[in-house]
Amino acid sequence: MTDERAPTPAPLLQIESLHKYFPVQKGLLRRVVGQVRAVDGVDLELASGETLGLVGESGSGKTTLGRCVVRAQQPTSGAIRLDIEGRDPIDLAVASQSELRTYRQHMSMIFQDPFLSLDPRWTVLDIVSEPLRKLQIVKAGEAEDRVRALIEVVGLEAQHLHRYPHAFSGGQRQRIGIARALATNPKLIVADEPVSALDVSIQAQILNTLKDLQQEFSLTYLFIAHDLSVVEHISDRVAVMYCGRVVESGPTRRLFHQPLHPYTEALLSAVPQPDPDRRSDRIILPGEVANPANPPAGCHFHPRCSYARDICRSEDPPYVNWEEDHGAACHFSTEIELQGV
Amino acid sequence: MTTSGSAPQAGPNTAEALLTVQGLKTWFHTDDGILKAVDGVDFSVPACSTLGLIGESGCGKSVTARSILGIVPRPGRIEAGTITFQSQEQGSVELTAMDPTGREIRSIRGREITMIFQEPMSSLSPVHSIGNQLSETILLHMSVDRREAMERSHELLDRVGIPDPGQRLQEFPHHLSGGMRQRVMIAMALSCRPSLLIADEPTTALDVTVQAQILELIRELQAEHQMAVLFITHDLGVIAETCDHVAVMYLGRIVEAGPVREIFHNPRHPYTIRLMESIPRLGEERSRLNAIAGTVPIPLDPPAICSFLDRCPDQMEGVCDQAMPALVQLHPHHSVRCFLHSQEVEGP
C-alpha cells in the first residue's frame, strides 16, 4: 500500500493553483449573478506510477478537478502540466484542441456508472476500439486484435466482443470501461468513483484488477472516491477536498493515522466500521457540506468545526506543509490533537 | 441431523416477536421463467429490536421488505409463507392473507409499519409542500383536524433536526438537500408512532458525514418511540453499527443469521466469511482483497442445489451440488445454511 518509492524528480502531473468557476445565471438575459467555485485554488502533484486518492463529499469539487485534468472541462485559471517521458511537457489547462489531440492517448478516464457510460447500441468491440479509431493510433485491421488482447487483460473473454452492454453485469461493464480506458496505452488514468456503484464482492474484484493493471502497465491513477476505506486501500497518497479546496494531503498511512485537519478527522470517524465492538464515540459533524456558490467567510469548514476559534471565522488558513509532504490548511494543525484510525 | 419441526429463525425465537416471517416466497412470473426473488425466508423481529438484512443486489432483501408491506411490484406475487404481525389495535394479524389494496392492510401500512427508502426524492411529491405531505399522512391515520396535524408536523420536523421547521413546512422537496429530505421521510414515517420501521438502504445515497447524522437520528428515535427497526443494507459497517441481530441473504434465502457480534466475530457460512474478507477496512493494510469470484447469478428457475455453489471455494463435490441445505441452528442463536455444518436438506 504505502511501499516506499524513490521520489521521481519530475512529476507526471503537476497541478498549480487550479480554479474552475461556473457562472450562476439568472433572469431572461442570463445575467451572471455569482460564481460556483467548484475548484478554488488546488495544487497537487502526481508522481509516475503512483495512485493519488482524491476524497471528499458531494460538492467538494473532486469530480470537477478530475474532469479538468482530462480537459473534459476547461479550467478558469491555473496550470496542469503533464510531463510524458520523451515528449515536451504540456500545460493541459491552456492547450489548444489540436495540441491536446496528440496528448489524448496518454490519459483516459474511468467513470462511476457502468450502466450510463457505455453506449447501449455499440458492441464491446465498438466501445473499446473507439479511442483507437478516434485518435487513429492503430491501423484499421489491427484494432480488433488489440481489443481482443485488452478484453482478456481486464478479465473478460474474447467471445464477449460482439455482445452489447446490456448482456453484462455491473462488474463486467466496469471491466469494459476499464478496457476502453486502457486502449490507447495511457500513462494517466482518472478514475471517478469506479467502484461505488458495484456490489461489495464485485468491488474487491475491480480494485484488485486496477492494482494488477497498474503494476503491469505502470499506470498513474488519480482515484476519486468518497469511500475512505477504498481510498486507503488503493492510494499511495491522499488529498482531502472540502468546498473546492484541498484541506489536507499526505502519504496515505500518515494521513489516516495522524490527520492534521479536523475535517479529515471527522470523515474518518464517520465511516461505519464493520466491527460491532467499535460502535462508539464518533464525531458527528453538525450541518451539511458548505455551498461552493456561497462559502462561509474565513475557513470554509469553521461552521461545522468543533475546534473553531475567532480567527477561523475571519481568516482563511493557508495550506502549510508540516512534515515532508504531509500538510493541511488549518490554523491549529499543530496545536490540536486529532484522532486517526 | 436435527429433526425439529419448527423452522429455525433469524433472531431470537421469542413467542411474542412483533413480526414473524415464515417460509416467505415471492416470485416474479416473467416471460423468461419464474424469477424466485425471495425463495423461503424465515425471520422474526422482536419488539424494540433492530434486525439487519444484509446482501448484495438481487439477493431479495428489498423484495422481502415489500412483501411485508404488501407492495410487491408486478409481476411479483407472494406464492407461499406467512407474515404475522402483532398489531396494537387488531392483535395478531396475518399480513399475506390481506388484500394488498384493502382497508385492513392500509390501517397497518403507513401507520403501525412504515418504511423509508434509499432515494427520498422518489417517495416525496414534487408538487406538494412538505407541510401538506406530512399533515396528509397524519390526517389519513389519526383522528385530528388540519390545524392539529400541521402542529404535529411542525413538532416532527423539529424533532428530526430540521432547522427552522415553520419555514420548511411551506417549502417543496426540491428546496431541500438529500440529507434534509431523508429527515423529512423519517418524520413522515414516524408521524403515526409505528411499532416497526423498515429502513431500506436509508443512507446509501448520502455523504458519509450526513450518513452518520441520520444513523444517529434513527437510533435516538428508536429508543424514544420504542419501535423495532428492520434495517436493509449492503453495508457491513452500517449493520455492525446499528443492529442487534443480522440475517445474511443470498439469492432469495437467508444463509446465515444470529446476533451481530456472533456473526461478525464468528461467521460460518462461506459467503459471509468471504464477504467480510472482501471489504477494505480502515486502518488495515492489505495489498490485495480476497474477492469473491464470479457474480451473483439471476435466480431464474434455479436448480435445488446450494445457490452459492459456483462461487464457493469450500464446495464439496457430490454433496453441495445435489441438494439445497437447510437453515439449521448451530447453537441457540446462530443459524447457518451450509452442508459444511449440517447434512440437513431443505424440505420441499
XYZ file of C-alpha atoms in Angstrom:
689
model
C 0.000 0.000 0.000
C 2.462 2.609 1.103
C 5.636 0.967 -0.030
C 8.471 3.442 -0.158
C 9.085 4.609 -3.690
C 12.077 6.651 -4.654
C 10.740 10.118 -5.356
C 10.918 10.874 -9.049
C 12.401 14.246 -9.909
C 9.757 15.441 -12.378
C 6.175 14.539 -11.516
C 3.981 13.141 -14.263
C 1.268 15.623 -13.430
C 1.605 18.940 -11.698
C -1.487 20.988 -10.867
C -0.913 24.575 -9.810
C -3.470 26.965 -8.336
C -6.208 25.453 -10.433
C -9.540 27.254 -10.460
C -12.772 26.251 -12.103
C -15.706 28.610 -11.598
C -19.163 28.067 -13.031
C -21.264 31.159 -13.564
C -24.640 31.337 -11.835
C -27.056 32.904 -14.298
C -30.404 34.406 -13.604
C -33.290 36.035 -15.423
C -34.251 36.396 -19.045
C -30.922 37.890 -20.063
C -28.991 35.192 -18.235
C -27.095 37.788 -16.265
C -24.240 36.353 -14.265
C -25.155 36.883 -10.637
C -22.500 34.794 -8.968
C -19.907 32.076 -9.258
C -19.861 28.480 -8.077
C -16.281 27.959 -7.054
C -16.177 24.253 -7.813
C -12.386 24.137 -7.751
C -10.878 27.033 -5.895
C -7.106 27.023 -5.970
C -5.810 23.475 -5.942
C -2.160 22.420 -6.018
C -1.364 18.741 -6.454
C 1.369 16.538 -7.831
C 1.272 13.005 -9.145
C 4.468 11.034 -9.475
C 4.672 8.492 -12.253
C 3.321 5.103 -11.178
C 1.617 6.247 -8.003
C -2.033 6.447 -7.000
C -3.332 9.677 -5.584
C -6.681 9.272 -3.853
C -8.932 12.309 -4.008
C -11.526 12.208 -1.234
C -14.431 14.458 -0.490
C -18.174 14.634 -0.142
C -20.579 15.724 -2.848
C -19.921 19.290 -3.923
C -16.306 19.216 -2.792
C -15.096 19.675 -6.367
C -13.295 16.358 -6.718
C -15.105 15.331 -9.908
C -14.669 18.768 -11.499
C -10.970 18.589 -10.724
C -10.754 15.172 -12.413
C -12.620 16.458 -15.436
C -10.292 19.454 -15.718
C -7.295 17.117 -15.746
C -8.528 15.242 -18.802
C -9.794 18.559 -20.179
C -13.404 17.428 -20.307
C -13.736 20.836 -18.697
C -11.714 23.948 -19.444
C -10.267 25.366 -16.207
C -10.890 29.030 -15.399
C -7.245 29.558 -14.467
C -4.203 27.714 -13.244
C -1.853 25.173 -14.748
C -1.980 21.407 -15.294
C 1.406 20.273 -16.504
C 1.656 16.805 -17.984
C 5.191 15.556 -18.435
C 5.358 12.393 -20.531
C 8.764 10.836 -20.952
C 10.113 11.504 -24.406
C 7.696 14.322 -25.143
C 7.626 18.018 -24.395
C 5.713 18.902 -21.250
C 2.309 20.382 -21.988
C 0.033 22.645 -19.981
C -3.338 20.977 -20.343
C -5.127 23.956 -18.868
C -4.351 26.188 -21.846
C -3.510 23.720 -24.632
C -5.412 24.107 -27.892
C -7.631 21.296 -29.133
C -5.104 20.293 -31.793
C -2.280 20.186 -29.260
C -4.485 18.221 -26.887
C -5.307 15.697 -29.572
C -1.749 14.433 -29.716
C -1.675 14.048 -25.919
C -5.111 12.440 -25.518
C -3.704 8.955 -25.909
C -1.680 9.410 -22.734
C -4.668 9.938 -20.464
C -8.097 8.439 -20.063
C -10.968 8.217 -17.659
C -13.000 5.512 -15.913
C -16.487 6.517 -14.864
C -18.701 5.667 -11.926
C -21.775 4.256 -13.533
C -21.063 1.411 -15.926
C -24.732 1.480 -16.885
C -24.654 5.053 -18.159
C -21.161 5.349 -19.551
C -21.450 2.646 -22.242
C -23.499 3.261 -25.387
C -26.169 0.527 -25.431
C -26.171 0.394 -29.259
C -22.492 -0.436 -29.537
C -20.856 -3.811 -29.167
C -17.935 -4.294 -26.807
C -15.634 -4.213 -29.823
C -17.024 -0.814 -30.919
C -16.782 0.610 -27.422
C -13.252 -0.481 -26.651
C -11.878 0.330 -30.105
C -13.422 3.800 -30.254
C -10.441 5.676 -28.779
C -8.147 3.789 -31.196
C -10.268 4.842 -34.159
C -10.777 8.403 -32.954
C -7.110 9.023 -32.330
C -6.015 6.906 -35.315
C -3.459 5.088 -33.263
C -3.594 1.686 -34.925
C -4.405 0.654 -38.447
C -7.965 -0.436 -39.135
C -7.096 -4.115 -39.319
C -5.151 -4.165 -36.083
C -7.807 -2.656 -33.866
C -9.668 -5.907 -33.315
C -6.525 -7.758 -32.264
C -5.685 -5.050 -29.780
C -9.229 -5.084 -28.352
C -9.109 -8.867 -28.088
C -5.926 -8.603 -26.046
C -7.340 -5.829 -23.845
C -10.515 -7.704 -23.117
C -8.513 -10.613 -21.794
C -6.257 -8.344 -19.757
C -9.255 -6.967 -17.858
C -10.720 -10.406 -17.221
C -13.377 -10.804 -19.899
C -13.430 -13.339 -22.699
C -12.954 -12.923 -26.438
C -16.425 -14.375 -27.035
C -17.828 -11.233 -25.395
C -16.519 -8.963 -28.185
C -19.665 -8.841 -30.247
C -22.163 -8.531 -27.408
C -23.930 -5.397 -26.266
C -23.558 -3.821 -22.806
C -26.994 -4.968 -21.583
C -25.779 -8.569 -21.668
C -23.270 -7.849 -18.898
C -23.440 -7.441 -15.139
C -22.305 -4.236 -13.416
C -18.850 -5.609 -12.656
C -18.359 -6.836 -16.205
C -19.476 -3.483 -17.598
C -16.941 -1.739 -15.432
C -14.326 -4.088 -16.905
C -15.405 -2.979 -20.385
C -14.984 0.638 -19.232
C -11.508 -0.189 -17.954
C -10.570 -1.893 -21.232
C -11.668 1.224 -23.092
C -9.588 3.401 -20.785
C -6.542 1.211 -21.448
C -6.992 1.087 -25.220
C -4.543 3.841 -26.122
C -1.921 2.631 -23.667
C -2.214 5.722 -21.440
C 0.104 6.829 -18.655
C -2.502 8.602 -16.546
C -5.963 7.331 -15.677
C -8.528 9.466 -13.884
C -10.907 7.036 -12.178
C -14.019 8.785 -10.896
C -15.766 6.617 -8.269
C -15.007 3.480 -10.318
C -16.340 1.021 -7.738
C -19.037 2.899 -5.868
C -21.900 1.587 -7.996
C -20.782 -2.021 -7.565
C -21.677 -4.691 -5.033
C -19.120 -5.311 -2.315
C -17.949 -8.669 -3.635
C -17.511 -7.173 -7.126
C -15.845 -4.044 -5.730
C -12.981 -6.166 -4.431
C -12.517 -7.843 -7.831
C -12.308 -4.494 -9.632
C -9.947 -2.979 -7.047
C -7.637 -5.974 -7.424
C -7.793 -5.669 -11.225
C -6.938 -1.958 -11.071
C -3.928 -2.726 -8.872
C -2.720 -5.509 -11.170
C -3.060 -3.305 -14.241
C -1.135 -0.523 -12.544
C 1.789 -2.878 -11.982
C 1.635 -4.369 -15.449
C 1.379 -1.142 -17.422
C 2.986 1.252 -14.907
C -0.137 3.376 -14.740
C -0.625 6.500 -12.674
C -4.048 6.847 -11.092
C -5.957 9.850 -9.928
C -8.515 7.891 -7.923
C -11.586 9.906 -6.982
C -13.876 8.407 -4.355
C -15.971 9.182 -1.333
C -15.365 5.804 0.339
C -12.420 6.243 2.680
C -11.702 2.560 3.191
C -11.473 2.042 -0.579
C -9.213 5.081 -0.939
C -6.991 3.949 1.920
C -6.642 0.553 0.317
C -5.642 1.702 -3.157
C -3.797 5.003 -2.691
C -0.154 5.841 -2.062
C -1.095 9.390 -1.217
C -4.393 11.041 -0.406
C -5.785 14.546 -0.830
C -8.922 15.557 1.063
C -11.114 18.176 -0.590
C -13.679 20.406 1.043
C -15.616 23.100 -0.772
C -13.292 23.356 -3.760
C -10.012 23.200 -1.896
C -7.521 20.626 -0.736
C -7.662 20.875 3.057
C -5.168 18.116 3.731
C -2.877 15.864 1.746
C -0.145 13.423 2.523
C 1.033 9.827 2.381
C -1.986 7.566 2.946
C -0.798 5.908 6.115
C 0.246 9.128 7.835
C -2.898 10.992 6.851
C -5.139 8.209 8.157
C -3.169 7.680 11.353
C -2.441 11.281 12.242
C -4.769 13.608 10.422
C -3.875 17.299 10.541
C -7.248 18.742 9.601
C -10.417 18.474 11.738
C -12.441 17.640 8.620
C -10.266 14.614 7.886
C -10.681 13.510 11.488
C -14.468 13.822 11.250
C -14.612 11.994 7.909
C -12.598 9.097 9.304
C -14.737 8.952 12.394
C -17.982 8.969 10.385
C -17.204 5.787 8.453
C -19.295 2.932 9.862
C -16.849 0.230 10.911
C -17.636 -3.406 10.180
C -16.885 -4.294 13.786
C -19.697 -4.350 16.358
C -17.227 -3.766 19.196
C -16.117 -0.447 17.794
C -19.507 1.305 17.861
C -18.846 4.420 19.536
C -17.673 7.851 20.336
C -17.925 9.050 16.783
C -17.715 12.682 15.835
C -20.995 13.772 14.323
C -20.476 16.949 12.351
C -23.344 19.395 12.558
C -24.794 20.840 9.363
C -24.000 19.973 5.801
C -21.211 20.444 3.295
C -20.617 24.152 2.606
C -22.122 25.567 -0.562
C -19.370 26.402 -3.076
C -21.596 29.160 -4.532
C -21.611 30.934 -1.210
C -18.848 29.589 1.014
C -18.591 30.778 4.622
C -16.059 33.520 5.362
C -12.713 32.584 6.832
C -12.045 28.869 6.923
C -14.824 27.236 4.843
C -15.089 24.460 7.387
C -15.462 26.623 10.509
C -19.291 26.425 10.904
C -19.017 22.643 11.352
C -15.724 22.551 13.215
C -15.676 21.905 16.944
C -12.179 23.354 17.263
C -13.038 26.659 15.567
C -11.969 29.894 17.259
C -12.304 33.552 16.319
C -9.515 33.574 13.782
C -11.209 30.741 11.844
C -14.285 32.898 11.238
C -12.332 35.737 9.685
C -9.107 34.405 8.229
C -8.714 31.812 5.556
C -5.994 29.395 6.708
C -3.153 28.897 4.204
C -2.119 25.396 3.213
C 1.074 24.546 5.069
C 3.326 21.525 4.636
C 4.091 20.424 8.182
C 6.178 17.359 7.645
C 7.749 16.335 4.354
C 4.753 16.138 2.082
C 2.010 15.986 4.706
C 0.199 19.292 5.029
C -3.116 20.892 5.849
C -4.998 24.157 5.646
C -5.886 24.737 9.291
C -4.844 27.457 11.727
C -4.401 24.935 14.507
C -2.936 21.851 12.810
C -0.010 21.749 15.192
C -1.920 22.667 18.329
C -4.885 20.332 18.347
C -4.571 16.638 18.861
C -6.627 14.797 16.242
C -7.713 11.173 16.238
C -6.866 8.954 13.293
C -7.598 5.306 12.673
C -29.254 -34.183 11.828
C -31.834 -32.243 13.772
C -35.387 -33.135 13.109
C -37.076 -30.320 14.946
C -40.367 -29.429 13.358
C -40.236 -25.663 13.506
C -38.146 -23.723 11.045
C -35.111 -22.057 12.575
C -35.439 -18.332 12.931
C -33.136 -15.453 12.365
C -33.245 -13.509 15.567
C -34.226 -14.789 18.960
C -37.040 -17.274 18.936
C -39.397 -15.372 21.124
C -43.046 -16.205 21.022
C -44.007 -12.572 21.332
C -41.994 -11.379 18.311
C -43.510 -8.265 16.785
C -43.085 -9.599 13.258
C -42.631 -13.222 12.233
C -41.935 -14.193 8.653
C -42.122 -17.903 7.830
C -41.444 -19.676 4.571
C -41.912 -16.500 2.559
C -41.697 -16.994 -1.195
C -42.154 -14.044 -3.514
C -41.758 -14.905 -7.170
C -41.846 -12.866 -10.338
C -43.525 -14.540 -13.286
C -41.566 -13.218 -16.272
C -41.501 -14.210 -19.934
C -38.146 -15.856 -19.347
C -39.332 -18.010 -16.482
C -40.026 -17.726 -12.783
C -37.655 -15.345 -11.028
C -37.525 -16.566 -7.448
C -36.511 -13.284 -5.804
C -37.459 -14.491 -2.323
C -37.493 -18.244 -2.011
C -38.127 -19.412 1.518
C -37.250 -16.754 4.070
C -37.772 -17.104 7.828
C -37.016 -14.483 10.437
C -38.568 -12.651 13.318
C -38.203 -9.153 14.701
C -38.807 -8.799 18.453
C -40.366 -5.546 19.633
C -37.924 -2.637 20.072
C -35.028 -4.532 18.480
C -33.095 -3.977 15.271
C -32.659 -6.714 12.696
C -30.287 -6.082 9.813
C -30.953 -7.770 6.496
C -27.753 -7.711 4.506
C -26.999 -8.828 0.986
C -25.902 -7.722 -2.454
C -28.171 -6.516 -5.211
C -30.568 -9.199 -6.331
C -30.464 -11.147 -3.066
C -34.117 -10.387 -2.339
C -33.746 -8.120 0.668
C -35.865 -5.298 -0.745
C -38.494 -7.673 -2.102
C -38.742 -9.192 1.379
C -39.439 -5.741 2.816
C -42.008 -5.005 0.142
C -43.695 -8.333 0.752
C -44.233 -7.359 4.388
C -45.998 -4.175 3.354
C -47.934 -5.784 0.509
C -46.315 -3.543 -2.086
C -44.558 -6.114 -4.274
C -44.325 -4.648 -7.773
C -45.857 -6.588 -10.689
C -45.386 -9.257 -11.925
C -44.283 -10.290 -8.450
C -46.530 -12.316 -6.191
C -46.314 -13.846 -2.747
C -46.510 -17.560 -3.502
C -46.209 -19.040 -0.050
C -45.461 -18.263 3.539
C -46.892 -16.288 6.404
C -46.104 -12.851 7.781
C -47.528 -12.469 11.270
C -47.614 -9.047 12.862
C -48.679 -8.112 16.398
C -50.899 -5.129 15.751
C -51.540 -2.739 18.615
C -55.176 -2.464 17.643
C -56.085 -5.676 15.888
C -53.912 -8.131 17.816
C -52.098 -10.838 15.890
C -52.705 -10.419 12.170
C -51.626 -12.365 9.097
C -50.423 -9.826 6.516
C -50.200 -12.136 3.489
C -53.896 -13.001 3.873
C -54.902 -9.374 3.445
C -55.902 -7.763 0.177
C -52.824 -5.652 -0.729
C -55.041 -2.694 -1.580
C -57.700 -3.305 1.068
C -58.646 -1.305 4.111
C -57.171 -3.804 6.602
C -53.580 -3.574 5.365
C -53.864 0.172 4.914
C -54.636 0.569 8.598
C -51.289 -1.089 9.304
C -49.148 0.079 6.376
C -48.037 3.661 6.914
C -49.265 3.583 10.475
C -48.025 0.645 12.506
C -45.405 -0.422 9.954
C -43.728 2.331 7.968
C -40.869 2.408 5.528
C -38.134 4.777 4.444
C -36.344 4.349 1.143
C -32.906 4.986 -0.321
C -33.926 7.906 -2.507
C -36.324 10.170 -0.640
C -36.966 12.296 -3.723
C -38.792 9.442 -5.418
C -41.088 8.962 -2.421
C -41.959 12.638 -1.962
C -44.339 14.503 -4.222
C -42.585 17.354 -6.048
C -45.757 19.448 -6.339
C -46.922 19.465 -2.712
C -45.313 21.375 0.117
C -43.535 19.484 2.891
C -46.245 20.627 5.309
C -49.070 19.318 3.126
C -47.431 15.951 2.626
C -46.654 15.489 6.301
C -50.029 16.575 7.600
C -51.745 14.470 4.923
C -50.141 11.347 6.382
C -51.223 12.351 9.867
C -54.798 13.153 8.798
C -55.057 9.835 6.991
C -54.221 7.752 10.018
C -55.160 9.770 13.086
C -58.309 11.474 14.245
C -57.070 15.053 14.355
C -58.068 18.187 12.471
C -55.956 20.031 9.917
C -54.580 22.537 12.406
C -53.503 19.860 14.866
C -51.944 17.871 12.037
C -49.899 20.914 10.999
C -48.789 21.463 14.600
C -47.734 17.855 14.866
C -45.826 18.202 11.547
C -44.007 21.204 12.981
C -43.043 19.213 16.077
C -41.868 16.274 13.972
C -39.639 18.382 11.705
C -38.157 19.961 14.773
C -37.537 16.539 16.297
C -35.737 15.134 13.243
C -33.359 18.092 13.340
C -34.610 20.287 10.532
C -33.710 23.896 11.259
C -36.490 26.489 11.006
C -39.373 23.987 10.702
C -42.038 26.694 10.263
C -40.364 27.854 7.060
C -39.661 24.316 5.856
C -43.331 23.345 6.084
C -44.063 25.869 3.321
C -41.245 24.630 1.084
C -41.103 21.890 -1.541
C -38.840 18.809 -1.592
C -36.521 20.223 -4.266
C -35.591 23.056 -1.911
C -34.008 20.562 0.447
C -30.690 18.711 0.356
C -30.582 14.912 0.251
C -29.955 14.674 3.979
C -32.820 17.033 4.803
C -35.178 15.088 2.512
C -34.286 11.882 4.311
C -35.095 13.650 7.593
C -38.494 14.633 6.183
C -39.085 10.996 5.176
C -38.193 9.884 8.680
C -40.544 12.479 10.163
C -43.285 11.182 7.891
C -42.553 7.571 8.782
C -42.722 8.362 12.492
C -45.779 10.597 12.338
C -48.155 7.853 13.478
C -45.820 6.262 16.016
C -45.188 2.968 14.237
C -44.043 -0.107 16.134
C -41.936 -1.264 13.160
C -39.833 0.889 10.864
C -38.455 -0.699 7.708
C -35.392 1.225 6.533
C -34.337 0.195 3.018
C -30.808 1.499 2.384
C -31.746 4.820 4.023
C -28.227 6.257 3.971
C -26.755 4.782 0.802
C -27.260 7.938 -1.266
C -25.919 10.255 1.445
C -22.483 11.656 2.151
C -20.594 9.948 4.932
C -20.889 12.780 7.467
C -24.624 13.094 6.756
C -24.975 9.300 6.952
C -23.525 9.438 10.452
C -26.130 12.050 11.415
C -29.038 10.024 10.019
C -27.913 6.748 11.634
C -27.631 8.538 14.960
C -31.104 10.047 14.483
C -32.669 6.648 13.719
C -31.020 5.214 16.841
C -32.314 8.012 19.059
C -35.819 7.846 17.667
C -35.914 4.086 18.034
C -35.197 4.376 21.752
C -37.633 7.256 22.141
C -40.508 5.592 20.299
C -39.805 2.052 21.493
C -40.011 0.779 17.957
C -38.405 -2.112 16.135
C -36.326 -1.484 13.025
C -35.769 -3.782 10.063
C -32.606 -2.364 8.534
C -31.895 -3.337 4.941
C -28.448 -2.564 3.598
C -25.464 -3.864 1.663
C -23.061 -2.095 4.021
C -21.473 -4.310 6.662
C -20.343 -1.223 8.554
C -23.882 0.109 8.878
C -25.093 -3.282 10.146
C -22.311 -3.510 12.718
C -23.100 -0.017 13.972
C -26.860 -0.229 14.203
C -28.195 -3.772 14.534
C -28.769 -6.272 17.335
C -29.278 -9.207 15.006
C -28.304 -9.773 11.424
C -29.532 -12.066 8.659
C -27.313 -12.544 5.599
C -29.228 -13.110 2.376
C -28.001 -14.701 -0.791
C -30.134 -15.357 -3.836
C -33.517 -15.279 -2.165
C -32.632 -17.124 1.016
C -31.137 -16.390 4.407
C -27.818 -18.216 4.523
C -26.729 -17.188 7.998
C -28.304 -15.378 10.928
C -27.607 -14.518 14.522
C -26.653 -11.758 16.957
C -24.489 -9.166 15.273
C -21.386 -9.832 17.421
C -21.604 -13.570 16.845
C -21.926 -13.198 13.074
C -19.128 -10.640 12.751
C -16.693 -12.453 15.029
C -17.587 -15.995 14.155
C -19.057 -16.172 10.645
C -19.637 -19.759 9.495
C -21.157 -19.625 6.040
C -18.527 -19.410 3.260
C -20.411 -16.465 1.723
C -20.465 -14.463 4.968
C -16.797 -15.233 5.577
C -15.798 -14.154 2.064
C -17.996 -11.065 2.214
C -16.260 -9.925 5.404
C -12.852 -10.571 3.854
C -13.628 -8.803 0.606
C -14.158 -5.342 2.076
C -11.287 -2.952 2.717
C -11.278 -1.791 6.349
C -9.981 1.497 7.677
C -6.576 1.256 9.278
C -5.853 -2.194 7.911
C -3.063 -2.834 5.468
C -3.577 -5.448 2.810
C -2.030 -5.444 -0.620
C -4.897 -7.456 -2.087
C -8.509 -8.010 -1.173
C -9.913 -11.510 -1.094
C -12.513 -11.029 -3.761
C -15.363 -13.487 -4.234
C -15.054 -14.992 -7.698
C -17.882 -14.700 -10.204
C -21.095 -12.741 -9.886
C -24.449 -13.214 -8.222
C -26.482 -15.358 -10.627
C -30.036 -14.436 -11.599
C -32.487 -16.754 -9.804
C -34.448 -17.755 -12.919
C -35.797 -21.279 -12.343
C -32.817 -22.094 -10.104
C -31.955 -25.744 -9.511
C -32.452 -27.130 -5.986
C -28.788 -27.078 -5.059
C -26.763 -24.705 -2.888
C -27.072 -21.317 -4.573
C -23.564 -20.198 -3.585
C -22.074 -23.354 -5.108
C -20.295 -21.961 -8.168
C -18.598 -19.162 -6.187
C -17.763 -21.240 -3.126
C -14.132 -22.175 -2.516
C -15.168 -24.821 0.033
C -17.668 -26.712 -2.100
C -17.855 -30.464 -1.662
C -18.421 -32.408 -4.829
C -21.330 -34.820 -4.701
C -22.824 -33.011 -1.709
C -23.360 -29.328 -2.390
C -24.390 -29.941 -5.999
C -27.039 -32.465 -5.014
C -29.471 -30.632 -2.762
C -30.305 -27.365 -1.060
C -29.011 -27.236 2.506
C -31.490 -26.270 5.230
C -31.058 -23.297 7.536
C -30.003 -25.070 10.718
C -29.392 -23.752 14.217
C -25.816 -24.495 15.216
C -26.474 -23.182 18.657
C -29.435 -21.329 20.074
C -28.705 -18.055 18.377
C -26.733 -18.895 15.294
C -28.222 -20.478 12.157
C -26.337 -21.439 9.011
C -27.403 -22.885 5.684
C -24.393 -24.946 4.604
C -23.518 -28.619 4.266
C -20.163 -27.970 5.912
C -22.057 -27.565 9.163
C -25.068 -29.836 8.832
C -26.318 -32.529 6.481
C -29.910 -31.430 6.793
C -31.608 -30.837 3.453
C -34.240 -28.187 2.928
C -37.733 -29.587 2.677
C -39.866 -29.021 -0.408
